[in-house]
CSV table of C-alpha atoms and ligand atoms in Angstrom, one decimal:
chain,number,residue,atom,x,y,z
A,1,MET,CA,7.0,112.2,-91.9
A,2,THR,CA,4.7,109.5,-93.2
A,3,ARG,CA,7.9,107.0,-94.1
A,4,LEU,CA,7.8,104.8,-91.1
A,5,ALA,CA,5.6,102.7,-89.5
A,6,GLN,CA,3.6,102.3,-92.9
A,7,THR,CA,0.9,99.2,-93.1
A,8,GLU,CA,1.1,96.8,-96.8
A,9,GLY,CA,-2.0,95.0,-97.6
A,10,LEU,CA,-5.1,97.9,-96.1
A,11,THR,CA,-7.8,98.6,-98.3
A,12,ASP,CA,-9.1,101.4,-99.8
A,13,ILE,CA,-11.8,102.1,-97.0
A,14,GLN,CA,-9.2,101.3,-94.4
A,15,ARG,CA,-7.1,103.8,-96.1
A,16,GLU,CA,-9.5,106.2,-95.5
A,17,ILE,CA,-11.1,106.5,-92.8
A,18,LEU,CA,-6.7,106.6,-91.3
A,19,SER,CA,-5.8,109.6,-94.1
A,20,THR,CA,-9.7,111.3,-92.3
A,21,VAL,CA,-8.4,110.9,-89.3
A,22,ARG,CA,-4.7,111.2,-89.5
A,23,ASP,CA,-5.9,115.2,-91.2
A,24,PHE,CA,-8.1,115.6,-87.8
A,25,VAL,CA,-5.4,114.7,-85.5
A,26,ASP,CA,-3.3,117.4,-87.4
A,27,LYS,CA,-5.8,120.4,-87.3
A,28,GLU,CA,-7.6,119.4,-84.4
A,29,ILE,CA,-5.5,117.9,-81.7
A,30,ILE,CA,-2.3,118.4,-81.7
A,31,PRO,CA,-2.6,122.1,-82.0
A,32,VAL,CA,-4.5,122.6,-78.5
A,33,ALA,CA,-3.1,118.6,-77.0
A,34,THR,CA,-0.6,120.5,-74.8
A,35,GLU,CA,-2.3,123.3,-73.4
A,36,LEU,CA,-5.8,121.4,-72.6
A,37,GLU,CA,-3.6,118.7,-71.3
A,38,HIS,CA,-2.0,121.4,-68.9
A,39,ARG,CA,-5.1,123.2,-67.8
A,40,ASP,CA,-5.8,119.2,-67.1
A,41,GLU,CA,-9.6,120.0,-69.2
A,42,TYR,CA,-11.6,117.1,-70.9
A,43,PRO,CA,-11.5,117.5,-74.5
A,44,THR,CA,-15.2,117.9,-75.2
A,45,LYS,CA,-14.7,119.5,-78.6
A,46,ILE,CA,-12.3,116.4,-79.8
A,47,VAL,CA,-14.9,114.2,-78.8
A,48,GLU,CA,-17.7,115.5,-80.3
A,49,GLY,CA,-15.7,115.7,-83.8
A,50,LEU,CA,-14.5,111.8,-82.9
A,51,LYS,CA,-18.5,111.4,-82.8
A,52,GLU,CA,-18.9,112.2,-85.8
A,53,LEU,CA,-16.0,110.7,-87.2
A,54,GLY,CA,-17.9,107.8,-86.4
A,55,VAL,CA,-14.3,106.5,-83.5
A,56,PHE,CA,-17.0,105.4,-81.3
A,57,GLY,CA,-18.6,102.6,-83.6
A,58,LEU,CA,-15.9,101.6,-85.6
A,59,MET,CA,-15.5,98.2,-84.6
A,60,ILE,CA,-19.7,98.3,-83.7
A,61,PRO,CA,-21.6,95.6,-86.4
A,62,GLU,CA,-22.8,97.5,-88.7
A,63,GLU,CA,-26.5,96.0,-88.3
A,64,TYR,CA,-26.2,98.2,-84.8
A,65,GLY,CA,-25.1,101.3,-86.6
A,66,GLY,CA,-22.0,101.3,-86.3
A,67,LEU,CA,-19.2,100.7,-89.1
A,68,GLY,CA,-18.1,97.4,-88.7
A,69,GLU,CA,-14.7,97.7,-89.1
A,70,SER,CA,-11.8,95.0,-88.1
A,71,LEU,CA,-9.6,95.5,-84.9
A,72,LEU,CA,-6.6,96.3,-87.1
A,73,SER,CA,-8.6,99.7,-88.3
A,74,TYR,CA,-9.3,100.5,-84.4
A,75,ALA,CA,-5.7,99.9,-83.8
A,76,LEU,CA,-4.1,102.3,-86.6
A,77,THR,CA,-6.9,104.3,-85.7
A,78,VAL,CA,-5.8,104.4,-82.1
A,79,GLU,CA,-2.0,104.7,-83.4
A,80,GLU,CA,-3.3,108.5,-85.5
A,81,ILE,CA,-4.7,109.6,-82.5
A,82,ALA,CA,-2.7,108.9,-79.3
A,83,ARG,CA,0.3,109.9,-82.1
A,84,GLY,CA,-1.9,113.6,-81.3
A,85,TRP,CA,-2.7,112.8,-77.7
A,86,MET,CA,-2.5,110.1,-76.0
A,87,SER,CA,-5.7,110.8,-73.7
A,88,VAL,CA,-7.8,110.7,-76.8
A,89,SER,CA,-6.8,106.8,-77.0
A,90,GLY,CA,-8.1,106.6,-73.3
A,91,ILE,CA,-11.4,107.7,-73.8
A,92,ILE,CA,-12.0,105.5,-76.5
A,93,ASN,CA,-10.3,102.7,-75.3
A,94,THR,CA,-12.5,101.8,-72.5
A,95,HIS,CA,-15.6,102.6,-74.6
A,96,PHE,CA,-13.8,100.2,-77.2
A,97,ILE,CA,-13.2,97.3,-74.6
A,98,VAL,CA,-17.0,97.6,-72.8
A,99,ALA,CA,-18.9,97.4,-76.8
A,100,TYR,CA,-16.5,94.6,-77.5
A,101,MET,CA,-17.5,92.9,-74.7
A,102,LEU,CA,-21.2,93.5,-75.2
A,103,LYS,CA,-20.8,92.4,-78.9
A,104,GLN,CA,-18.7,88.9,-77.9
A,105,HIS,CA,-21.1,88.1,-74.8
A,106,GLY,CA,-24.0,89.8,-74.3
A,107,THR,CA,-27.9,88.6,-74.2
A,108,GLN,CA,-29.2,90.0,-77.5
A,109,GLU,CA,-31.3,92.0,-75.6
A,110,GLN,CA,-28.2,93.5,-74.4
A,111,LYS,CA,-27.0,94.5,-77.7
A,112,ASP,CA,-29.7,96.0,-79.4
A,113,TYR,CA,-30.0,98.2,-76.1
A,114,PHE,CA,-26.6,99.2,-75.8
A,115,LEU,CA,-25.0,99.0,-78.9
A,116,PRO,CA,-26.4,101.5,-81.4
A,117,LYS,CA,-26.5,103.4,-78.6
A,118,MET,CA,-22.2,103.1,-78.0
A,119,ALA,CA,-21.8,103.2,-81.9
A,120,ALA,CA,-23.3,106.9,-81.4
A,121,GLY,CA,-21.3,108.3,-78.9
A,122,GLU,CA,-24.8,108.7,-76.3
A,123,ILE,CA,-23.6,106.3,-74.1
A,124,ARG,CA,-20.5,105.6,-73.2
A,125,GLY,CA,-18.2,102.4,-71.3
A,126,ALA,CA,-16.1,102.4,-68.7
A,127,PHE,CA,-15.0,99.3,-67.5
A,128,SER,CA,-13.4,98.4,-63.5
A,129,MET,CA,-11.7,95.6,-62.7
A,130,SER,CA,-9.3,97.5,-60.3
A,131,GLU,CA,-9.3,97.8,-56.7
A,132,PRO,CA,-7.8,99.7,-54.3
A,133,ALA,CA,-5.8,96.6,-52.9
A,134,LEU,CA,-5.5,95.0,-56.7
A,135,GLY,CA,-4.2,95.4,-60.0
A,136,SER,CA,-2.8,92.5,-61.4
A,137,ASP,CA,-4.5,89.6,-59.3
A,138,VAL,CA,-7.6,90.4,-60.6
A,139,SER,CA,-8.3,86.3,-58.8
A,140,ALA,CA,-8.8,88.7,-55.5
A,141,ILE,CA,-11.2,90.6,-55.9
A,142,SER,CA,-13.9,91.5,-53.0
A,143,SER,CA,-16.9,93.8,-54.4
A,144,LYS,CA,-19.6,91.7,-54.1
A,145,GLY,CA,-23.1,90.9,-55.9
A,146,VAL,CA,-25.5,89.2,-54.0
A,147,ARG,CA,-28.9,88.1,-55.4
A,148,GLU,CA,-32.0,89.7,-53.7
A,149,GLY,CA,-35.2,88.5,-55.9
A,150,ASP,CA,-35.1,90.0,-59.9
A,151,GLU,CA,-32.1,92.3,-58.7
A,152,TYR,CA,-28.1,91.8,-57.3
A,153,VAL,CA,-27.3,94.2,-54.3
A,154,LEU,CA,-23.3,95.0,-55.4
A,155,ASN,CA,-21.3,96.9,-52.4
A,156,GLY,CA,-17.5,97.1,-52.7
A,157,GLN,CA,-15.3,100.4,-53.6
A,158,LYS,CA,-13.7,100.1,-57.4
A,159,MET,CA,-10.3,102.0,-58.4
A,160,TRP,CA,-8.5,103.2,-61.2
A,161,LEU,CA,-11.3,103.9,-63.8
A,162,THR,CA,-10.7,105.4,-67.4
A,163,ASN,CA,-13.6,107.6,-67.7
A,164,GLY,CA,-15.3,107.2,-64.7
A,165,GLY,CA,-17.0,110.6,-64.5
A,166,THR,CA,-17.6,111.0,-67.6
A,167,SER,CA,-19.2,107.2,-68.8
A,168,THR,CA,-23.0,106.7,-68.5
A,169,LEU,CA,-22.2,102.7,-68.6
A,170,VAL,CA,-19.8,100.7,-66.7
A,171,ALA,CA,-18.8,96.8,-67.2
A,172,VAL,CA,-18.1,96.6,-63.1
A,173,LEU,CA,-16.7,92.9,-62.2
A,174,CYS,CA,-17.7,91.1,-58.3
A,175,ARG,CA,-18.0,88.4,-56.4
A,176,THR,CA,-20.6,86.6,-57.0
A,177,ASP,CA,-20.8,83.0,-55.2
A,178,GLU,CA,-24.5,81.7,-55.2
A,179,GLY,CA,-24.8,79.0,-57.4
A,180,HIS,CA,-20.8,78.0,-57.1
A,181,PRO,CA,-20.3,75.3,-54.6
A,182,GLU,CA,-17.6,75.9,-52.1
A,183,GLY,CA,-14.2,75.9,-53.7
A,184,THR,CA,-14.6,77.0,-57.0
A,185,ALA,CA,-11.9,78.6,-59.0
A,186,PRO,CA,-11.9,82.4,-57.5
A,187,HIS,CA,-12.1,83.6,-61.8
A,188,LYS,CA,-14.9,81.4,-61.8
A,189,SER,CA,-17.1,83.1,-59.1
A,190,MET,CA,-17.4,86.4,-61.0
A,191,THR,CA,-19.8,88.2,-62.8
A,192,THR,CA,-20.1,91.1,-64.8
A,193,PHE,CA,-22.2,93.6,-64.6
A,194,LEU,CA,-23.9,96.5,-66.5
A,195,VAL,CA,-23.6,99.8,-65.0
A,196,GLU,CA,-26.0,102.5,-66.0
A,197,LYS,CA,-25.0,105.6,-64.7
A,198,GLU,CA,-25.1,109.1,-64.3
A,199,ALA,CA,-22.1,111.4,-66.0
A,200,GLY,CA,-20.3,113.3,-63.4
A,201,PHE,CA,-19.4,113.2,-59.5
A,202,GLY,CA,-21.0,112.5,-56.5
A,203,GLU,CA,-23.7,110.1,-56.1
A,204,VAL,CA,-24.0,109.6,-59.8
A,205,ARG,CA,-27.5,106.5,-59.0
A,206,PRO,CA,-28.8,106.1,-55.6
A,207,GLY,CA,-26.3,103.4,-53.8
A,208,LEU,CA,-23.1,104.1,-57.0
A,209,THR,CA,-20.4,107.1,-56.0
A,210,ILE,CA,-17.7,108.5,-58.1
A,211,PRO,CA,-16.0,110.7,-55.5
A,212,GLY,CA,-13.8,113.0,-57.6
A,213,LYS,CA,-10.8,112.7,-60.4
A,214,ILE,CA,-7.7,111.7,-59.3
A,215,ASP,CA,-5.1,113.6,-60.1
A,216,LYS,CA,-2.5,112.6,-62.0
A,217,MET,CA,1.5,112.9,-63.1
A,218,GLY,CA,0.0,113.1,-67.0
A,219,TYR,CA,-2.1,111.2,-69.1
A,220,LYS,CA,-4.6,114.7,-67.8
A,221,GLY,CA,-7.1,116.0,-69.2
A,222,VAL,CA,-9.5,112.0,-69.6
A,223,ASP,CA,-10.6,111.5,-66.0
A,224,THR,CA,-10.0,108.7,-63.8
A,225,THR,CA,-11.4,107.6,-60.6
A,226,GLU,CA,-12.5,105.8,-57.4
A,227,LEU,CA,-16.1,103.9,-57.6
A,228,ILE,CA,-18.5,103.5,-54.7
A,229,MET,CA,-20.8,100.6,-54.7
A,230,ASP,CA,-23.4,100.5,-51.4
A,231,GLY,CA,-26.1,98.7,-51.8
A,232,LEU,CA,-25.9,99.2,-55.5
A,233,ARG,CA,-29.5,97.7,-56.9
A,234,ILE,CA,-28.9,96.1,-60.5
A,235,PRO,CA,-31.6,94.4,-62.4
A,236,ALA,CA,-30.6,90.7,-62.8
A,237,ASP,CA,-31.1,91.0,-66.4
A,238,ARG,CA,-28.0,93.7,-66.5
A,239,VAL,CA,-25.5,90.8,-65.7
A,240,LEU,CA,-23.1,90.4,-69.1
A,241,GLY,CA,-24.4,87.4,-71.0
A,242,GLY,CA,-27.4,87.1,-68.4
A,243,GLU,CA,-25.1,84.2,-66.9
A,244,THR,CA,-23.0,84.1,-63.5
A,245,GLY,CA,-19.5,83.2,-63.4
A,246,ARG,CA,-18.3,84.1,-66.5
A,247,GLY,CA,-17.3,87.6,-65.2
A,248,PHE,CA,-13.2,86.4,-65.3
A,249,TYR,CA,-13.7,85.1,-68.5
A,250,HIS,CA,-15.6,88.6,-70.4
A,251,MET,CA,-12.9,90.8,-68.3
A,252,MET,CA,-10.0,89.1,-70.1
A,253,ASP,CA,-11.4,88.7,-73.5
A,254,GLY,CA,-12.0,92.1,-73.0
A,255,VAL,CA,-8.0,93.1,-72.2
A,256,GLU,CA,-6.5,91.2,-74.5
A,257,VAL,CA,-8.3,92.8,-77.3
A,258,GLY,CA,-7.8,96.3,-74.7
A,259,ARG,CA,-3.5,95.0,-74.8
A,260,VAL,CA,-3.3,95.6,-78.5
A,261,ASN,CA,-5.6,99.0,-78.2
A,262,VAL,CA,-2.7,100.2,-76.0
A,263,ALA,CA,0.3,98.9,-78.2
A,264,ALA,CA,-0.8,101.4,-80.2
A,265,ARG,CA,-1.0,103.8,-78.2
A,266,GLY,CA,2.5,102.9,-77.8
A,267,CYS,CA,3.5,103.3,-81.2
A,268,GLY,CA,1.9,106.2,-81.9
A,269,VAL,CA,3.2,108.1,-79.0
A,270,ALA,CA,6.2,106.8,-80.0
A,271,GLN,CA,6.4,108.4,-83.3
A,272,ARG,CA,5.3,111.6,-81.7
A,273,ALA,CA,8.7,111.6,-80.0
A,274,PHE,CA,10.8,110.8,-83.5
A,275,GLU,CA,9.0,113.4,-85.0
A,276,LEU,CA,9.4,116.1,-82.5
A,277,GLY,CA,13.4,114.7,-82.4
A,278,VAL,CA,13.9,114.8,-86.0
A,279,SER,CA,12.8,117.9,-86.3
A,280,TYR,CA,14.2,120.0,-83.4
A,281,ALA,CA,17.7,117.7,-84.0
A,282,GLN,CA,17.9,119.8,-87.6
A,283,GLN,CA,17.5,123.4,-86.2
A,284,ARG,CA,19.3,123.3,-82.7
A,285,HIS,CA,22.9,123.9,-83.6
A,286,THR,CA,26.1,123.3,-81.7
A,287,PHE,CA,29.5,123.4,-82.3
A,288,GLY,CA,28.6,124.8,-85.9
A,289,LYS,CA,26.8,122.3,-87.2
A,290,PRO,CA,23.0,121.3,-86.2
A,291,ILE,CA,23.1,118.5,-84.0
A,292,ALA,CA,21.7,115.7,-87.1
A,293,GLN,CA,24.9,116.1,-88.2
A,294,HIS,CA,26.8,114.8,-84.7
A,295,GLN,CA,26.8,111.1,-85.5
A,296,ALA,CA,26.0,110.2,-81.7
A,297,ILE,CA,22.3,112.0,-82.1
A,298,GLN,CA,21.9,110.5,-85.6
A,299,PHE,CA,22.5,107.2,-84.1
A,300,LYS,CA,19.9,108.4,-81.4
A,301,LEU,CA,17.6,109.0,-84.4
A,302,ALA,CA,18.0,105.5,-86.0
A,303,GLU,CA,17.7,103.1,-82.7
A,304,MET,CA,14.4,105.5,-81.8
A,305,ALA,CA,13.4,105.2,-86.0
A,306,THR,CA,13.8,101.2,-85.7
A,307,LYS,CA,12.1,100.6,-82.6
A,308,VAL,CA,9.2,102.9,-83.7
A,309,GLU,CA,8.8,100.5,-86.8
A,310,ALA,CA,9.2,97.5,-84.9
A,311,ALA,CA,6.6,97.8,-82.1
A,312,HIS,CA,4.2,99.3,-85.7
A,313,ALA,CA,5.0,95.4,-87.3
A,314,MET,CA,4.1,93.7,-84.0
A,315,MET,CA,1.2,95.8,-82.8
A,316,VAL,CA,-0.4,95.0,-86.6
A,317,ASN,CA,0.5,91.4,-86.2
A,318,ALA,CA,-1.3,90.8,-82.9
A,319,ALA,CA,-4.3,92.9,-84.7
A,320,ARG,CA,-4.0,90.7,-88.0
A,321,LYS,CA,-4.2,87.4,-85.5
A,322,LYS,CA,-7.5,88.4,-83.8
A,323,ASP,CA,-9.1,89.4,-86.7
A,324,SER,CA,-8.4,86.1,-88.2
A,325,GLY,CA,-10.6,84.0,-85.5
A,326,GLN,CA,-7.1,82.8,-83.8
A,327,ARG,CA,-6.1,82.6,-80.5
A,328,ASN,CA,-3.4,85.9,-79.9
A,329,ASP,CA,-2.9,86.5,-75.9
A,330,LEU,CA,0.9,85.5,-77.0
A,331,GLU,CA,1.2,88.2,-79.9
A,332,ALA,CA,-0.9,90.7,-77.6
A,333,GLY,CA,1.4,90.2,-75.0
A,334,MET,CA,4.5,90.8,-76.8
A,335,ALA,CA,2.7,93.7,-78.9
A,336,LYS,CA,1.9,95.7,-75.6
A,337,TYR,CA,5.4,94.7,-73.5
A,338,LEU,CA,7.6,96.1,-76.4
A,339,ALA,CA,5.4,98.7,-78.0
A,340,SER,CA,5.0,100.1,-74.3
A,341,GLU,CA,8.8,100.0,-73.2
A,342,TYR,CA,10.3,101.3,-77.2
A,343,CYS,CA,7.3,104.0,-76.3
A,344,LYS,CA,9.2,105.3,-73.2
A,345,GLU,CA,12.7,105.2,-74.6
A,346,VAL,CA,11.6,106.6,-78.0
A,347,VAL,CA,10.0,109.1,-76.2
A,348,GLU,CA,13.7,109.6,-73.4
A,349,ASP,CA,15.9,110.2,-77.0
A,350,ALA,CA,13.8,112.5,-78.2
A,351,PHE,CA,13.4,114.3,-74.8
A,352,ARG,CA,16.9,114.2,-74.3
A,353,ILE,CA,17.5,115.8,-77.8
A,354,HIS,CA,15.4,119.0,-76.9
A,355,GLY,CA,18.5,119.3,-74.3
A,356,GLY,CA,16.6,121.6,-70.8
A,357,TYR,CA,14.1,122.7,-73.5
A,358,GLY,CA,12.3,119.1,-73.5
A,359,PHE,CA,12.0,120.0,-69.7
A,360,SER,CA,10.2,123.7,-70.5
A,361,LYS,CA,6.6,123.2,-70.6
A,362,GLU,CA,6.7,125.4,-73.3
A,363,TYR,CA,7.6,121.8,-75.6
A,364,GLU,CA,5.5,119.1,-76.4
A,365,ILE,CA,7.9,116.7,-75.8
A,366,GLU,CA,7.6,117.6,-71.7
A,367,ARG,CA,3.7,116.0,-72.0
A,368,LEU,CA,5.1,112.8,-74.1
A,369,TYR,CA,7.7,112.1,-71.3
A,370,ARG,CA,5.1,112.2,-68.3
A,371,GLU,CA,2.2,110.3,-70.6
A,372,ALA,CA,4.8,107.1,-71.7
A,373,PRO,CA,4.7,105.7,-68.2
A,374,MET,CA,1.4,104.8,-68.1
A,375,LEU,CA,2.0,102.4,-70.5
A,376,LEU,CA,3.9,100.4,-68.8
A,377,ILE,CA,1.3,99.5,-66.3
A,378,GLY,CA,-2.4,99.6,-68.2
A,379,GLU,CA,-3.8,96.8,-69.3
A,380,GLY,CA,-1.5,94.6,-67.6
A,381,THR,CA,2.4,96.0,-66.4
A,382,ALA,CA,5.6,94.4,-68.0
A,383,GLU,CA,6.0,91.8,-65.3
A,384,ILE,CA,2.2,90.2,-66.0
A,385,GLN,CA,2.7,90.7,-69.8
A,386,LYS,CA,5.9,88.6,-69.2
A,387,MET,CA,3.6,85.9,-67.4
A,388,ILE,CA,1.3,85.5,-70.1
A,389,ILE,CA,4.4,85.0,-72.8
A,390,GLY,CA,6.3,82.6,-70.5
A,391,ARG,CA,3.1,80.7,-70.3
A,392,ARG,CA,2.4,80.5,-73.7
A,393,LEU,CA,5.7,79.7,-75.0
A,394,LEU,CA,6.0,76.7,-72.6
A,395,GLU,CA,2.7,75.8,-73.7
A,396,GLU,CA,3.7,75.6,-77.5
A,397,TYR,CA,7.3,73.6,-76.7
A,398,ARG,CA,6.4,72.3,-74.0
A,399,ILE,CA,9.3,68.9,-74.3
A,400,GLN,CA,7.5,65.1,-75.0
A,401,GLY,CA,7.8,62.2,-72.7
B,1,FAD,C1,-3.9,106.0,-65.4
B,1,FAD,C2,-4.8,104.8,-64.9
B,1,FAD,C3,-5.3,104.0,-65.4
B,1,FAD,C4,-6.2,103.1,-64.9
B,1,FAD,N1,-7.7,102.6,-65.9
B,1,FAD,C5,-8.2,101.5,-65.6
B,1,FAD,C6,-9.7,101.5,-65.9
B,1,FAD,O1,-10.1,101.6,-67.2
B,1,FAD,N2,-9.9,100.1,-65.1
B,1,FAD,C7,-9.2,98.8,-64.5
B,1,FAD,O2,-10.0,98.0,-64.1
B,1,FAD,N3,-8.0,99.5,-64.0
B,1,FAD,C8,-7.5,100.4,-64.7
B,1,FAD,N4,-5.9,101.2,-63.9
B,1,FAD,C9,-5.4,100.1,-63.5
B,1,FAD,C10,-4.3,99.1,-64.0
B,1,FAD,O3,-4.5,98.6,-64.6
B,1,FAD,C11,-3.3,98.3,-62.5
B,1,FAD,O4,-2.5,99.4,-62.3
B,1,FAD,C12,-2.5,97.5,-63.1
B,1,FAD,O5,-3.1,96.5,-63.5
B,1,FAD,C13,-1.3,97.7,-62.1
B,1,FAD,O6,-1.8,97.2,-60.8
B,1,FAD,P1,-1.2,97.7,-60.1
B,1,FAD,O7,-1.4,99.0,-59.7
B,1,FAD,O8,-2.7,97.0,-58.7
B,1,FAD,O9,-0.2,97.1,-59.5
B,1,FAD,P2,-0.5,95.9,-58.5
B,1,FAD,O10,-0.8,94.6,-58.8
B,1,FAD,O11,0.0,96.0,-56.6
B,1,FAD,O12,1.6,95.8,-59.0
B,1,FAD,C14,2.9,96.8,-58.2
B,1,FAD,C15,4.2,95.7,-58.9
B,1,FAD,O13,4.3,94.8,-58.8
B,1,FAD,C16,4.2,93.8,-59.7
B,1,FAD,N5,4.0,92.5,-59.3
B,1,FAD,C17,2.3,92.3,-59.2
B,1,FAD,N6,2.7,90.7,-59.7
B,1,FAD,C18,3.3,90.0,-59.8
B,1,FAD,C19,3.5,88.6,-60.7
B,1,FAD,N7,3.1,88.0,-59.8
B,1,FAD,N8,5.1,88.6,-60.5
B,1,FAD,C20,5.8,89.6,-61.2
B,1,FAD,N9,5.6,90.9,-60.7
B,1,FAD,C21,4.1,91.1,-60.1
B,1,FAD,C22,3.5,94.9,-61.1
B,1,FAD,O14,4.4,93.8,-62.1
B,1,FAD,C23,4.2,96.2,-60.8
B,1,FAD,O15,5.4,96.2,-61.2
B,1,FAD,C24,-5.4,102.0,-64.4
B,1,FAD,C25,-4.2,102.0,-63.8
B,1,FAD,C26,-3.8,104.0,-64.4
B,1,FAD,C27,-2.7,104.4,-63.4
C-alpha cells in the first residue's frame, strides 16, 4: 500500500521519522480508532505515545528541546497520523500552530518559558479566533481586552476551540483599542493573549470558563469547546510578542501553516479511504467476479488514486515553499482547497464501493465519511480559500497600464 503519495528528496532523518510514525499509526492508532471514535473517547494512550516519539516538539527548535524539523516533515507526519485517525492530527494541530506563533512572534522570555514545555507536551496549545457570530470574518471579533495597570481584563465569548478542554495554553484573539487612534482598520487593533489555564471543564481559572464539549457529527475524541471570558485578568507580559495591535497578523501567519496541515490531513484521510476501497473491491463479488473487475469500479479506483496523488503533490509543494522562506499563501490556499475537496470525493467513492456495508458502523469507512466534511470548514472554508487564491492571482497577473 505504499505506491501512492511518495515524496522525493527526503533526508534520511525525515524518512526515519515517517517510518516510525507509520509504524505507530498501524500498530497503535488504526486498530483502536473507530472504537474510540464511536465512544467519543479521548485517545490518552495514543497521545502519550506521540509525546514519547517527540511529535509535539517536531517543529520546535532544538535549542528549546524540540526536533527542529521543517514544515514538510511536520506535514508528512500529520498525513500519516490522519491516515490512522483524523482526530489525533487535530490534537496536534492547534498545539503546533501556537508553538509556531510563539517561535515566530514571541518575546525571548515567552519562548524560553513556553517552548521547552510545549516540546515535551507538558503544555498543550489551543488557538481561538472564532466567536459565536463569526468564523470567516475574523476582523469582526468583539471579545475585548482593556488595560488596567500591569494587566489586561478580557471579556467575551469564543467558539469552536479544538482542544479547548485538554489544552493548558490558549492563544486568544481580542480587540484592544488602546494606543490605536479612532478609525484604525479593525485588523490593526487586535492582540493575541497567551492565556494559561488548567485542563478540564468549568471555571478553569478565575474569570475563564470552558463550558463543556460540543457534540459533533464526527471528529470525535478530540474536544471542541466554547470559551467564556468574564473579567479574566492576564498579565501584560502575556501579550504575544509584547506588543498590542499585531494579533490579526499573528493569527493569519499561524493559520497559513495550519492550512498546509489541514491539506495534509485531507491527504491522509483520502489515502486511508483509497486503501479501504481498493481492498474491499477485491473481496466483494457480484455477477460472478470481484467488483474490482467491473470497469466502473476500476474507473472509480483510478479517479480516487489520481486525486490522492494530486493532493499530496500540492501539499508537499506548499510546505516546501514555506520551508524555503518564501510566501506560500497561494500554494497553501490551493493545497487546502484541493486536498479537502478531493478528500470528501475519495471518501464518498470508497463509501459507494462498500455498498450497504459502508453504512454500517462496523466498517471504518463510516467514520471517515463523517470526518471528511470538517476539512471543508476548518482553517477557512472553500470560499475563503478561493478568495485568497483569487486575490493573490490578481496581484501576480496584474495587467500594466
Ligand atoms: C470542528 C471544528 C473545529 C474548529 N476549531 C477551531 C479552532 O480551534 N479555533 C478557531 O478559532 N476556530 C475553529 N473552528 C471554526 C472554523 O474556523 C469556522 O467554523 C470557519 O472558519 C467558518 O466560520 P463559520 O462557521 O462562522 O462560518 P461563516 O463564516 O458564517 O460562513 C458560513 C458560510 O458562508 C460562506 N461565506 C462566508 N463569508 C463569505 C464570503 N465573503 N464570500 C462567500 N462565501 C462566504 C462560508 O464559506 C460558509 O459556507 C472550528 C470549526 C469546527 C467545525
